[in-house]
Short mmCIF file of C-alpha atoms in Angstrom, two decimals:
data_model
loop_
_atom_site.label_atom_id
_atom_site.label_comp_id
_atom_site.label_asym_id
_atom_site.label_seq_id
_atom_site.Cartn_x
_atom_site.Cartn_y
_atom_site.Cartn_z
CA MET A 1 -0.07 -0.01 -0.16
CA ALA A 2 1.03 2.97 -0.50
CA PRO A 3 2.46 5.41 2.42
CA GLU A 4 -0.37 8.18 1.69
CA ALA A 5 -3.22 5.46 1.82
CA ARG A 6 -1.48 4.26 5.03
CA ILE A 7 -1.23 7.57 6.21
CA LYS A 8 -5.25 8.37 4.98
CA ILE A 9 -6.25 4.92 7.02
CA PHE A 10 -4.42 6.18 10.02
CA LEU A 11 -5.49 9.56 10.24
CA LYS A 12 -9.15 8.25 9.55
CA ASN A 13 -8.70 5.62 12.44
CA SER A 14 -7.05 8.34 14.62
CA ALA A 15 -10.25 10.55 14.25
CA THR A 16 -12.53 8.05 14.64
CA ALA A 17 -10.75 6.84 18.01
CA LEU A 18 -10.40 10.25 19.11
CA CYS A 19 -14.40 10.91 18.17
CA ALA A 20 -15.10 8.37 20.31
CA GLY A 21 -13.26 8.77 23.09
CA VAL A 22 -14.71 11.92 23.62
CA VAL A 23 -18.25 10.50 22.96
CA VAL A 24 -17.32 8.38 26.53
CA LEU A 25 -15.63 11.00 28.06
CA SER A 26 -18.45 13.47 27.75
CA SER A 27 -21.21 11.07 28.30
CA PHE A 28 -18.86 9.36 31.43
CA SER A 29 -18.58 13.58 32.80
CA LEU A 30 -22.59 13.73 31.94
CA GLY A 31 -22.92 10.83 34.11
CA ALA A 32 -21.34 11.46 37.05
CA GLU A 33 -22.37 15.43 36.92
CA ALA A 34 -26.44 14.13 37.35
CA ALA A 35 -25.19 11.77 39.97
CA ARG A 36 -23.90 14.34 41.78
CA ARG A 37 -26.97 16.41 41.30
CA HIS A 38 -28.19 13.78 42.65
CA TYR A 39 -27.11 13.25 45.61
CA ARG A 40 -27.19 17.25 46.64
CA SER A 41 -31.01 17.35 46.48
CA HIS A 42 -31.58 14.09 48.22
CA HIS A 43 -28.47 14.24 50.65
CA HIS A 44 -28.14 18.28 51.46
CA HIS A 45 -28.32 17.66 55.21
CA ARG A 46 -26.70 14.87 56.81
CA PRO A 47 -29.03 11.66 56.52
CA GLU A 48 -30.94 10.61 59.91
CA LEU A 49 -29.71 8.18 61.19
CA PRO A 50 -31.32 6.31 63.82
CA ALA A 51 -30.60 7.80 67.50
CA ALA A 52 -28.15 5.63 70.04
CA PRO A 53 -29.72 5.32 73.27
CA PRO A 54 -28.80 7.43 75.96
CA ARG A 55 -25.27 5.80 77.91
CA ALA A 56 -25.06 7.04 81.16
CA LEU A 57 -21.53 7.63 82.24
CA PRO A 58 -20.17 5.84 84.78
CA TYR A 59 -20.20 8.68 87.51
CA PRO A 60 -23.85 9.74 86.73
CA GLN A 61 -23.90 13.25 88.62
CA LEU A 62 -26.79 12.84 91.25
CA PRO A 63 -27.50 14.94 94.03
CA LEU A 64 -26.02 14.47 97.52
CA PRO A 65 -28.74 13.51 100.49
CA PHE A 66 -27.42 17.26 101.56
CA GLU A 67 -24.21 19.34 101.34
CA VAL A 68 -22.30 21.50 104.11
CA PRO A 69 -20.00 23.51 102.07
CA GLY A 70 -16.48 22.91 103.10
CA ALA A 71 -17.39 20.18 105.17
CA GLN A 72 -16.38 16.11 105.32
CA TYR A 73 -18.87 14.11 107.10
CA LEU A 74 -19.50 10.28 107.67
CA PRO A 75 -22.25 8.41 108.61
CA LEU A 76 -21.95 6.39 112.72
CA ALA A 77 -23.81 3.97 114.69
CA TRP A 78 -25.03 5.62 117.58
CA ALA A 79 -23.03 3.09 119.47
CA ASP A 80 -20.08 4.50 117.62
CA VAL A 81 -20.86 7.94 119.33
CA LYS A 82 -18.57 8.37 122.76
CA GLY A 83 -20.41 9.38 125.32
CA TRP A 84 -23.64 9.13 124.15
CA SER A 85 -24.50 7.25 126.34
CA ASP A 86 -23.34 8.81 129.23
CA ASP A 87 -25.46 12.28 128.48
CA ASN A 88 -28.54 13.96 130.64
CA HIS A 89 -30.58 13.53 127.07
CA LEU A 90 -33.32 15.32 129.00
CA ALA A 91 -32.02 18.62 129.27
CA ALA A 92 -31.51 18.56 125.65
CA TYR A 93 -34.48 17.34 124.69
CA LYS A 94 -36.48 19.91 126.81
CA THR A 95 -33.98 22.82 125.35
CA PHE A 96 -34.80 20.83 121.69
CA ARG A 97 -38.28 21.36 122.42
CA ALA A 98 -37.61 25.74 123.32
CA SER A 99 -35.80 25.59 119.94
CA CYS A 100 -39.61 23.81 117.89
CA ARG A 101 -41.45 26.14 119.45
CA THR A 102 -40.07 29.09 116.56
CA ILE A 103 -39.32 26.32 114.16
CA ASN A 104 -43.40 24.76 114.03
CA ALA A 105 -44.01 28.85 114.15
CA GLN A 106 -42.06 29.39 110.49
CA THR A 107 -43.53 30.07 107.35
CA GLY A 108 -42.89 30.01 103.92
CA ALA A 109 -39.94 28.79 101.95
CA PRO A 110 -37.38 27.02 103.57
CA GLU A 111 -33.76 27.88 104.21
CA PRO A 112 -31.50 27.40 101.58
CA LYS A 113 -28.79 25.26 103.72
CA ALA A 114 -27.94 21.09 104.38
CA LEU A 115 -31.18 20.82 106.70
CA GLY A 116 -33.19 23.35 105.32
CA ALA A 117 -37.01 22.31 106.58
CA SER A 118 -36.42 18.65 107.83
CA LEU A 119 -36.50 19.80 111.36
CA ASN A 120 -40.32 20.00 110.69
CA GLU A 121 -40.75 16.39 110.95
CA PRO A 122 -38.79 15.74 114.77
CA CYS A 123 -40.69 19.46 115.68
CA ARG A 124 -43.57 17.71 115.20
CA ALA A 125 -42.82 14.63 117.13
CA ALA A 126 -41.83 16.98 120.02
CA LYS A 127 -44.92 19.41 120.35
CA SER A 128 -47.17 17.15 121.72
CA LEU A 129 -44.45 14.91 123.68
CA GLU A 130 -44.05 15.53 127.01
CA LEU A 131 -41.18 13.72 128.40
CA SER A 132 -40.40 13.22 131.87
CA ASP A 133 -37.35 10.90 132.14
CA ASP A 134 -34.52 10.27 130.30
CA ALA A 135 -34.39 6.84 128.58
CA ARG A 136 -37.28 8.19 126.50
CA ALA A 137 -35.71 11.03 125.55
CA LYS A 138 -32.09 9.23 124.44
CA THR A 139 -34.64 6.96 122.25
CA PHE A 140 -36.85 10.25 120.88
CA PHE A 141 -33.43 11.47 119.86
CA GLU A 142 -32.59 8.04 118.27
CA GLU A 143 -35.82 7.56 116.12
CA ASN A 144 -35.81 10.63 114.63
CA PHE A 145 -32.20 11.53 114.38
CA SER A 146 -29.01 9.59 112.36
CA PRO A 147 -25.72 10.63 113.86
CA LEU A 148 -23.25 12.74 111.19
CA ARG A 149 -19.57 13.01 112.23
CA ILE A 150 -18.78 15.98 110.58
CA SER A 151 -15.30 18.31 110.80
CA ARG A 152 -14.18 21.31 108.06
CA LEU A 153 -12.36 19.51 104.78
CA GLY A 154 -8.97 18.33 105.89
CA GLU A 155 -9.40 18.87 109.80
CA PRO A 156 -10.27 15.52 112.10
CA ASP A 157 -12.09 17.79 114.52
CA GLY A 158 -14.68 20.59 115.14
CA PHE A 159 -13.07 23.91 117.75
CA VAL A 160 -15.17 25.35 120.54
CA THR A 161 -14.60 28.56 122.44
CA GLY A 162 -17.11 29.51 125.16
CA TYR A 163 -18.96 32.45 125.92
CA TYR A 164 -21.21 33.98 128.55
CA GLU A 165 -23.52 36.75 129.54
CA PRO A 166 -21.50 39.55 131.94
CA VAL A 167 -23.56 41.31 134.87
CA LEU A 168 -21.62 45.15 135.15
CA ASP A 169 -21.56 47.81 137.50
CA GLY A 170 -23.60 51.01 135.84
CA SER A 171 -24.86 54.38 135.85
CA ARG A 172 -28.20 55.60 133.82
CA THR A 173 -25.98 59.51 133.85
CA GLN A 174 -22.41 59.71 133.02
CA THR A 175 -20.18 60.46 135.76
CA GLU A 176 -16.74 60.79 136.94
CA VAL A 177 -16.26 56.93 137.50
CA PHE A 178 -19.11 56.33 134.63
CA ASN A 179 -18.41 57.83 131.61
CA VAL A 180 -17.90 54.41 129.20
CA PRO A 181 -21.10 55.13 127.18
CA VAL A 182 -23.07 51.84 125.88
CA TYR A 183 -24.99 52.78 122.60
CA ARG A 184 -28.02 51.96 121.01
CA ARG A 185 -27.95 51.76 117.34
CA PRO A 186 -28.07 55.16 115.49
CA SER A 187 -30.57 55.80 113.07
CA ASN A 188 -28.21 57.37 110.33
CA LEU A 189 -27.31 52.92 110.03
CA PHE A 190 -28.00 51.47 106.59
CA VAL A 191 -27.85 47.88 106.22
CA ARG A 192 -28.87 46.61 102.55
CA GLY A 193 -31.75 44.61 101.93
CA TYR A 194 -33.51 45.71 105.85
CA LYS A 195 -35.47 48.63 106.93
CA GLN A 196 -33.58 51.23 109.59
CA ASP A 197 -35.88 49.80 112.30
CA SER A 198 -35.87 46.15 111.75
CA VAL A 199 -35.16 44.30 114.78
CA SER A 200 -31.23 43.20 114.68
CA LEU A 201 -29.81 43.34 111.75
CA PRO A 202 -27.46 40.66 110.65
CA ASN A 203 -23.61 40.67 111.72
CA LYS A 204 -21.96 40.15 108.21
CA GLY A 205 -22.02 42.44 105.19
CA PRO A 206 -21.02 45.59 104.47
CA VAL A 207 -22.57 48.80 106.62
CA TYR A 208 -23.26 52.03 105.83
CA ARG A 209 -23.44 56.08 107.22
CA LYS A 210 -26.99 57.17 105.30
CA ILE A 211 -26.43 61.02 104.70
CA GLY A 212 -29.13 62.79 103.15
CA ARG A 213 -31.32 60.39 101.60
CA ARG A 214 -28.84 58.33 98.53
CA LYS A 215 -25.67 59.10 99.67
CA LEU A 216 -23.97 55.95 101.38
CA VAL A 217 -20.66 55.41 102.86
CA PRO A 218 -18.65 53.56 105.13
CA TYR A 219 -19.41 53.94 108.95
CA TYR A 220 -17.55 54.28 111.38
CA ASP A 221 -15.16 52.37 113.00
CA ARG A 222 -14.29 51.76 116.43
CA GLY A 223 -11.36 53.84 116.95
CA GLU A 224 -13.56 57.17 115.51
CA ILE A 225 -16.95 55.76 117.67
CA GLU A 226 -15.03 55.85 121.37
CA ASP A 227 -13.30 59.21 119.72
CA GLY A 228 -16.97 60.84 120.32
CA LYS A 229 -18.00 60.39 116.17
CA ILE A 230 -21.57 59.71 117.83
CA ALA A 231 -21.35 61.21 120.70
CA GLY A 232 -24.63 64.09 122.36
CA ARG A 233 -27.08 62.10 120.09
CA GLY A 234 -29.24 60.94 122.83
CA LEU A 235 -28.01 56.68 121.90
CA GLU A 236 -26.26 56.23 125.20
CA ILE A 237 -28.18 53.63 127.19
CA ALA A 238 -26.32 53.19 130.02
CA TRP A 239 -22.44 54.27 131.13
CA LEU A 240 -19.98 51.76 131.95
CA LYS A 241 -16.91 52.81 134.44
CA ASP A 242 -14.01 50.87 132.36
CA PRO A 243 -14.03 50.39 128.04
CA THR A 244 -12.88 46.73 128.49
CA ASP A 245 -16.08 45.86 130.50
CA LEU A 246 -17.48 46.84 127.18
CA LEU A 247 -15.19 45.59 124.29
CA PHE A 248 -16.37 42.24 126.63
CA ALA A 249 -19.53 42.41 126.45
CA GLN A 250 -19.71 43.40 122.88
CA ILE A 251 -17.26 40.47 122.20
CA GLN A 252 -20.80 38.27 124.31
CA GLY A 253 -23.21 40.40 122.38
CA SER A 254 -24.95 40.67 125.40
CA ALA A 255 -24.74 41.81 129.10
CA ARG A 256 -27.02 42.62 132.46
CA ILE A 257 -25.82 45.87 133.80
CA LYS A 258 -26.78 46.59 137.54
CA PHE A 259 -27.85 50.21 138.82
CA ASP A 260 -26.87 52.00 142.03
CA ASP A 261 -30.85 51.58 142.82
CA GLY A 262 -30.97 48.04 142.45
CA GLY A 263 -32.70 48.24 138.96
CA THR A 264 -31.06 45.73 135.85
CA VAL A 265 -31.03 46.40 132.18
CA ARG A 266 -30.93 43.62 129.88
CA LEU A 267 -28.65 44.44 126.50
CA ASN A 268 -28.95 41.70 123.32
CA TYR A 269 -27.01 42.63 120.21
CA ASP A 270 -29.00 45.02 117.50
CA ALA A 271 -26.36 45.76 114.74
CA TYR A 272 -22.32 46.21 113.81
CA ASN A 273 -20.57 48.93 112.13
CA GLY A 274 -19.65 46.39 109.66
CA TYR A 275 -15.80 46.35 110.04
CA PRO A 276 -14.83 41.95 110.33
CA TYR A 277 -14.16 40.49 113.84
CA THR A 278 -10.27 41.05 115.18
CA ALA A 279 -9.34 38.99 118.19
CA VAL A 280 -7.95 40.39 120.80
CA GLY A 281 -6.19 37.87 121.95
CA ARG A 282 -4.72 37.32 118.34
CA VAL A 283 -3.35 39.58 118.30
CA LEU A 284 -1.75 39.39 121.26
CA ILE A 285 -0.48 36.33 120.81
CA GLU A 286 1.20 37.36 117.39
CA ARG A 287 2.62 40.13 119.18
CA GLY A 288 4.45 38.01 121.50
CA ILE A 289 3.10 39.50 124.23
CA ILE A 290 0.82 36.40 125.92
CA PRO A 291 1.71 32.48 124.43
CA LYS A 292 -0.99 30.61 122.95
CA GLU A 293 -0.76 27.91 125.77
CA GLU A 294 -1.47 30.60 128.04
CA MET A 295 -4.61 32.66 126.34
CA SER A 296 -7.44 32.83 128.34
CA MET A 297 -9.79 36.13 129.15
CA GLN A 298 -8.42 36.59 131.99
CA LYS A 299 -4.86 36.88 130.63
CA ILE A 300 -6.17 39.87 128.16
CA ARG A 301 -8.30 41.14 131.19
CA GLU A 302 -5.37 41.50 133.77
CA TRP A 303 -2.52 42.68 130.34
CA MET A 304 -4.89 45.88 129.58
CA ALA A 305 -5.58 46.15 133.05
CA GLN A 306 -1.84 46.86 133.08
CA ASN A 307 -1.15 48.87 130.60
CA PRO A 308 -4.00 51.64 130.33
CA ASP A 309 -2.07 52.92 126.90
CA GLY A 310 -1.66 49.85 125.03
CA ALA A 311 -5.06 48.32 126.08
CA LYS A 312 -6.58 51.34 124.10
CA ASP A 313 -4.45 50.46 120.66
CA LEU A 314 -5.45 46.91 121.07
CA ARG A 315 -8.80 47.41 121.33
CA ARG A 316 -9.37 48.97 118.06
CA GLN A 317 -7.28 46.62 116.93
CA ASN A 318 -10.53 45.30 116.79
CA ARG A 319 -12.86 47.74 114.23
CA SER A 320 -15.56 46.02 114.28
CA TYR A 321 -18.48 47.69 117.22
CA ILE A 322 -21.65 46.46 118.67
CA PHE A 323 -24.58 48.16 118.97
CA PHE A 324 -26.89 46.99 121.85
CA ARG A 325 -31.23 47.21 122.16
CA GLU A 326 -32.73 46.95 125.56
CA VAL A 327 -34.58 43.59 125.95
CA ASN A 328 -37.46 42.80 128.18
CA LEU A 329 -36.02 39.65 130.63
CA SER A 330 -36.06 39.51 134.15
CA ASP A 331 -32.31 38.46 136.06
CA LYS A 332 -34.14 34.99 136.21
CA ASP A 333 -34.35 34.48 132.51
CA GLU A 334 -31.08 33.44 130.26
CA ALA A 335 -29.85 35.61 127.48
CA VAL A 336 -31.96 35.80 123.97
CA GLY A 337 -29.76 33.79 120.77
CA ALA A 338 -30.66 34.99 117.76
CA GLN A 339 -33.05 32.04 116.88
CA GLY A 340 -34.88 34.39 119.20
CA ILE A 341 -35.54 32.80 122.65
CA PRO A 342 -34.00 32.34 126.25
CA LEU A 343 -30.54 30.47 125.59
CA THR A 344 -29.67 27.57 128.42
CA ALA A 345 -26.91 27.74 130.14
CA GLY A 346 -24.67 24.47 129.49
CA ARG A 347 -26.78 23.06 126.64
CA SER A 348 -27.25 26.30 123.73
CA ILE A 349 -24.29 26.90 121.15
CA ALA A 350 -23.85 29.51 118.36
CA VAL A 351 -23.03 27.97 114.88
CA ASP A 352 -22.16 29.75 111.45
CA LYS A 353 -25.61 30.49 110.55
CA SER A 354 -24.63 30.80 106.79
CA LEU A 355 -23.92 26.94 107.22
CA HIS A 356 -26.65 26.19 109.75
CA VAL A 357 -30.24 25.53 110.80
CA TYR A 358 -31.34 26.44 113.98
CA GLY A 359 -32.71 23.85 116.26
CA THR A 360 -30.44 21.20 114.83
CA PRO A 361 -28.30 19.03 117.90
CA PHE A 362 -24.75 18.55 118.13
CA PHE A 363 -23.13 16.42 119.96
CA ILE A 364 -19.67 17.43 121.43
CA GLU A 365 -17.40 15.43 123.18
CA GLY A 366 -13.83 15.53 124.36
CA GLU A 367 -12.14 17.45 127.51
CA LEU A 368 -12.25 20.72 128.44
CA PRO A 369 -10.77 22.26 131.09
CA ILE A 370 -14.55 23.53 132.91
CA ASP A 371 -13.06 22.22 136.87
CA SER A 372 -10.26 24.49 136.45
CA GLU A 373 -7.26 25.70 134.00
CA ARG A 374 -5.17 23.03 133.39
CA SER A 375 -7.98 19.97 134.55
CA LYS A 376 -9.03 17.34 131.91
CA THR A 377 -12.80 17.55 132.27
CA PRO A 378 -14.61 15.22 130.28
CA PHE A 379 -17.42 16.40 127.99
CA HIS A 380 -19.28 14.98 125.76
CA ARG A 381 -22.93 16.51 125.59
CA LEU A 382 -25.50 16.88 123.07
CA MET A 383 -26.06 21.05 122.19
CA ILE A 384 -28.27 22.85 120.67
CA ALA A 385 -28.14 25.32 117.47
CA GLN A 386 -29.91 28.62 118.89
CA ASP A 387 -27.28 31.38 118.10
CA THR A 388 -24.00 32.78 116.16
CA GLY A 389 -21.87 34.92 116.25
CA SER A 390 -19.12 37.02 113.62
CA ALA A 391 -16.35 34.65 114.82
CA ILE A 392 -17.89 31.51 114.58
CA ILE A 393 -16.85 30.14 111.00
CA GLY A 394 -17.05 26.59 109.95
CA PRO A 395 -18.93 23.46 109.71
CA ALA A 396 -18.09 21.98 112.82
CA ARG A 397 -17.16 25.74 114.67
CA ALA A 398 -19.32 25.96 118.20
CA ASP A 399 -19.81 28.95 120.85
CA LEU A 400 -20.76 27.22 124.33
CA TYR A 401 -22.70 29.15 125.96
CA PHE A 402 -22.66 28.75 130.12
CA GLY A 403 -24.61 31.42 131.49
CA ALA A 404 -24.11 34.38 133.12
CA GLY A 405 -21.67 36.20 135.93
CA ALA A 406 -18.24 36.13 136.78
CA ASP A 407 -18.23 31.99 136.95
CA ALA A 408 -19.33 31.61 133.76
CA GLY A 409 -17.13 33.96 132.23
CA ARG A 410 -14.68 32.67 133.94
CA VAL A 411 -14.35 29.28 132.84
CA SER A 412 -15.37 30.56 129.22
CA GLY A 413 -12.92 32.40 128.36
CA ARG A 414 -10.39 29.10 128.85
CA LEU A 415 -11.88 27.54 126.36
CA ARG A 416 -10.49 27.35 122.71
CA HIS A 417 -10.20 23.67 122.19
CA PRO A 418 -10.32 21.00 119.53
CA MET A 419 -13.22 18.69 119.70
CA HIS A 420 -15.58 15.91 118.33
CA PHE A 421 -18.60 17.22 116.56
CA VAL A 422 -21.84 14.95 115.78
CA MET A 423 -24.58 16.01 113.67
CA LEU A 424 -27.52 14.65 114.29
CA VAL A 425 -29.61 14.43 110.74
CA PRO A 426 -33.60 13.86 111.09
CA LYS A 427 -34.15 10.21 108.88
CA GLY A 428 -35.93 11.98 106.28
CA LEU A 429 -32.58 13.26 105.51
CA ASP A 430 -30.20 10.06 106.30
CA PRO A 431 -27.47 9.81 104.57
CA SER A 432 -26.90 6.48 104.49
CA VAL A 433 -30.32 5.52 103.61
CA ARG A 434 -30.33 7.58 100.55
CA GLY A 435 -26.42 7.12 100.38
CA ALA A 436 -28.12 3.55 99.95
CA ARG A 437 -30.13 5.03 96.12
CA LEU A 438 -27.22 5.97 94.65
CA PRO A 439 -26.34 3.44 91.33
CA VAL A 440 -23.49 1.48 91.26
CA PRO A 441 -20.75 2.92 88.21
CA ASP A 442 -20.40 0.68 85.01
CA PRO A 443 -17.45 -1.46 85.06
CA ARG A 444 -13.96 0.90 84.46
CA PRO A 445 -13.39 -0.38 80.96
CA SER A 446 -9.95 -1.86 79.23
CA GLU A 447 -7.30 0.64 78.37
CA LYS A 448 -7.58 -0.14 74.83
CA ILE A 449 -11.12 0.47 75.21
CA ALA A 450 -10.93 4.43 77.21
CA LYS A 451 -8.27 5.16 74.70
CA LEU A 452 -10.46 4.30 71.24
CA PHE A 453 -13.24 5.84 72.95
CA PRO A 454 -12.22 8.89 75.17
CA GLN A 455 -15.32 10.28 77.48
CA THR A 456 -16.51 13.92 76.62
CA ASP A 457 -18.58 16.25 79.04
CA PRO A 458 -21.96 16.14 76.75
CA ALA A 459 -22.29 20.08 78.67
CA LYS A 460 -19.57 21.37 76.71
CA ASN A 461 -20.24 19.36 73.42
CA ALA A 462 -23.83 20.44 73.43
CA ALA A 463 -22.76 24.19 74.33
CA ALA A 464 -20.51 24.34 71.44
CA LYS A 465 -21.94 23.24 68.82
CA PRO A 466 -25.70 23.78 69.34
CA ALA A 467 -26.14 24.69 66.09
CA GLU A 468 -25.37 20.70 65.33
CA SER A 469 -27.34 19.46 67.40
CA GLY A 470 -30.16 21.68 65.54
CA LYS A 471 -29.11 20.32 62.57
CA ALA A 472 -28.86 16.45 63.18
CA GLY A 473 -32.61 16.36 64.19
CA ALA A 474 -33.06 13.70 66.13
CA ALA A 475 -33.48 14.49 69.83
CA SER A 476 -31.95 12.52 72.37
CA PRO A 477 -35.32 11.00 74.23
CA ALA A 478 -35.53 11.77 78.28
CA VAL A 479 -33.67 9.01 80.21
CA PRO A 480 -35.87 7.80 83.53
CA GLN A 481 -34.23 9.02 86.27
CA ALA A 482 -34.86 7.58 90.11
CA ASN A 483 -36.69 10.04 92.75
CA ASP A 484 -34.81 13.07 93.19
CA ALA A 485 -31.38 11.51 91.33
CA THR A 486 -30.34 12.83 88.18
CA VAL A 487 -28.06 11.26 86.09
CA ALA A 488 -25.28 12.64 83.16
CA VAL A 489 -26.17 11.09 79.84
CA ALA A 490 -23.05 10.31 77.27
CA SER A 491 -23.84 11.81 73.82
CA PRO A 492 -23.85 9.01 71.18
CA VAL A 493 -20.26 9.05 69.02
CA PRO A 494 -20.62 10.06 65.96
CA LEU A 495 -20.90 8.12 62.85
CA PRO A 496 -19.36 9.51 59.41
CA GLU A 497 -21.05 10.34 56.68
CA PRO A 498 -21.58 7.71 54.10
CA ARG A 499 -20.10 7.75 50.52
CA PRO A 500 -22.28 8.48 47.76
CA ASN A 501 -22.41 5.00 46.02
CA ILE A 502 -21.81 6.22 42.48
CA LYS A 503 -21.58 3.65 39.50
CA PRO A 504 -21.32 4.86 36.35
CA ASP A 505 -24.06 2.46 33.65
CA ARG A 506 -23.26 -0.56 32.33
CA GLU A 507 -22.77 1.46 28.43
CA GLN A 508 -20.24 3.75 29.85
CA ARG A 509 -18.05 0.33 31.30
CA LYS A 510 -18.77 -1.43 27.85
CA ARG A 511 -17.62 1.45 26.02
CA VAL A 512 -14.60 2.02 28.12
CA ASN A 513 -13.96 -1.12 28.29
CA ARG A 514 -14.12 -1.55 24.47
CA ARG A 515 -11.87 2.12 24.15
CA SER A 516 -8.61 -0.09 26.37
CA ASP A 517 -9.25 -2.88 23.28
CA GLN A 518 -9.04 -0.86 20.81
CA GLN A 519 -5.80 0.44 21.97
#
């Protein structure tokens, strides 16, 4: 065949093959584009997969039976409460019933604290239960309460001090001997959230001096008041002879003042000036004046009497200042606590009001210097929370009330001791019973499984991707929960999007195979 003919045939075949290739490629491209359009029209959202059943996390976040901030506690059996059987339970029962009169009369929402309104049930039981023997009183507490060892987090014991009601000599008018004023609350003292004529303002938080109608500034501190900032305004209830007597009356929160004419006035806490309490005994310890192991109220009094100038400076280290109000009590009645009822010497305690509810029984056990300064008198006594104080801070911190007079002052002034605290929790809030309903956690996964499926916080995932959860279109069903229990649920592990399954039709595959055969 001539070369020209071979060239023509080659060009003709090449042209035919090129045209066939173009047809195949164009048809393949049109098929792929059609498949893509079909996928986009039917799968423009993520495919809705069946929702995986919700799965509980290994450690569900369930509400605790109750929670005291900053505290650690351990449920006990009554047999494990040291000295429980040796106490006078009838005396404790009478003090508890006195608190119940206030608790039974309460209306409205319960206090947002650990025990809340749980004391209502044992108080209702005590209302109609007149007991006269110790055994039945002991049975009452054991049937209505559960013992719970409590202390500050990381500490084995609680801590107690003592307080009393001073009995002081005074005068109704100022004289050369009696020239230390005892002030009632000033009319320009203002606390946010309280009316200026409210009874017994709080002993914590900011306090202001109101100037005009709107301007508020911090109230005067102790030094300014002692220098006469509020003198001459008719605020004087009585006059004392010694500023140290006034200081300790303010620390105790109450006092009895006896006059020369035989009359008596009873004073109770009414307000303070807004400055935090500073213990003068701690100042003396830090300055190396009195060793810590020898510190007592009597030691402070002796040092202040021997150092008048130093005593003035020491008082002003405590910028807090207490204002009093007169109360209608006879000399036979004890001081009134913050719960609003007369205290019981040897049975009432002051506690941290921000953590505890008035009326809560605490069994306090240990050794205290009651008989003498160096004695170790066994002390195991059921006490009732009926008072508070600005220096009483913490879950296992109490001020023991010892009554009125010099003897009570000597005993209470010696107390600065660690003690065991057992809190009596009403059976309706029994932590051991409610804690038994907590679910057992899932078995711990193997290390390999844990690495393959790390746990994530569902709350964070939901907050980080609110839009995605809306697009998924499948809300997780609610988890069945036990009473007063919330279970944290893990989000199901998301699956990858399915790959589009695009297959060319049989005609396209034949053309591709035919082209490869020709080549």
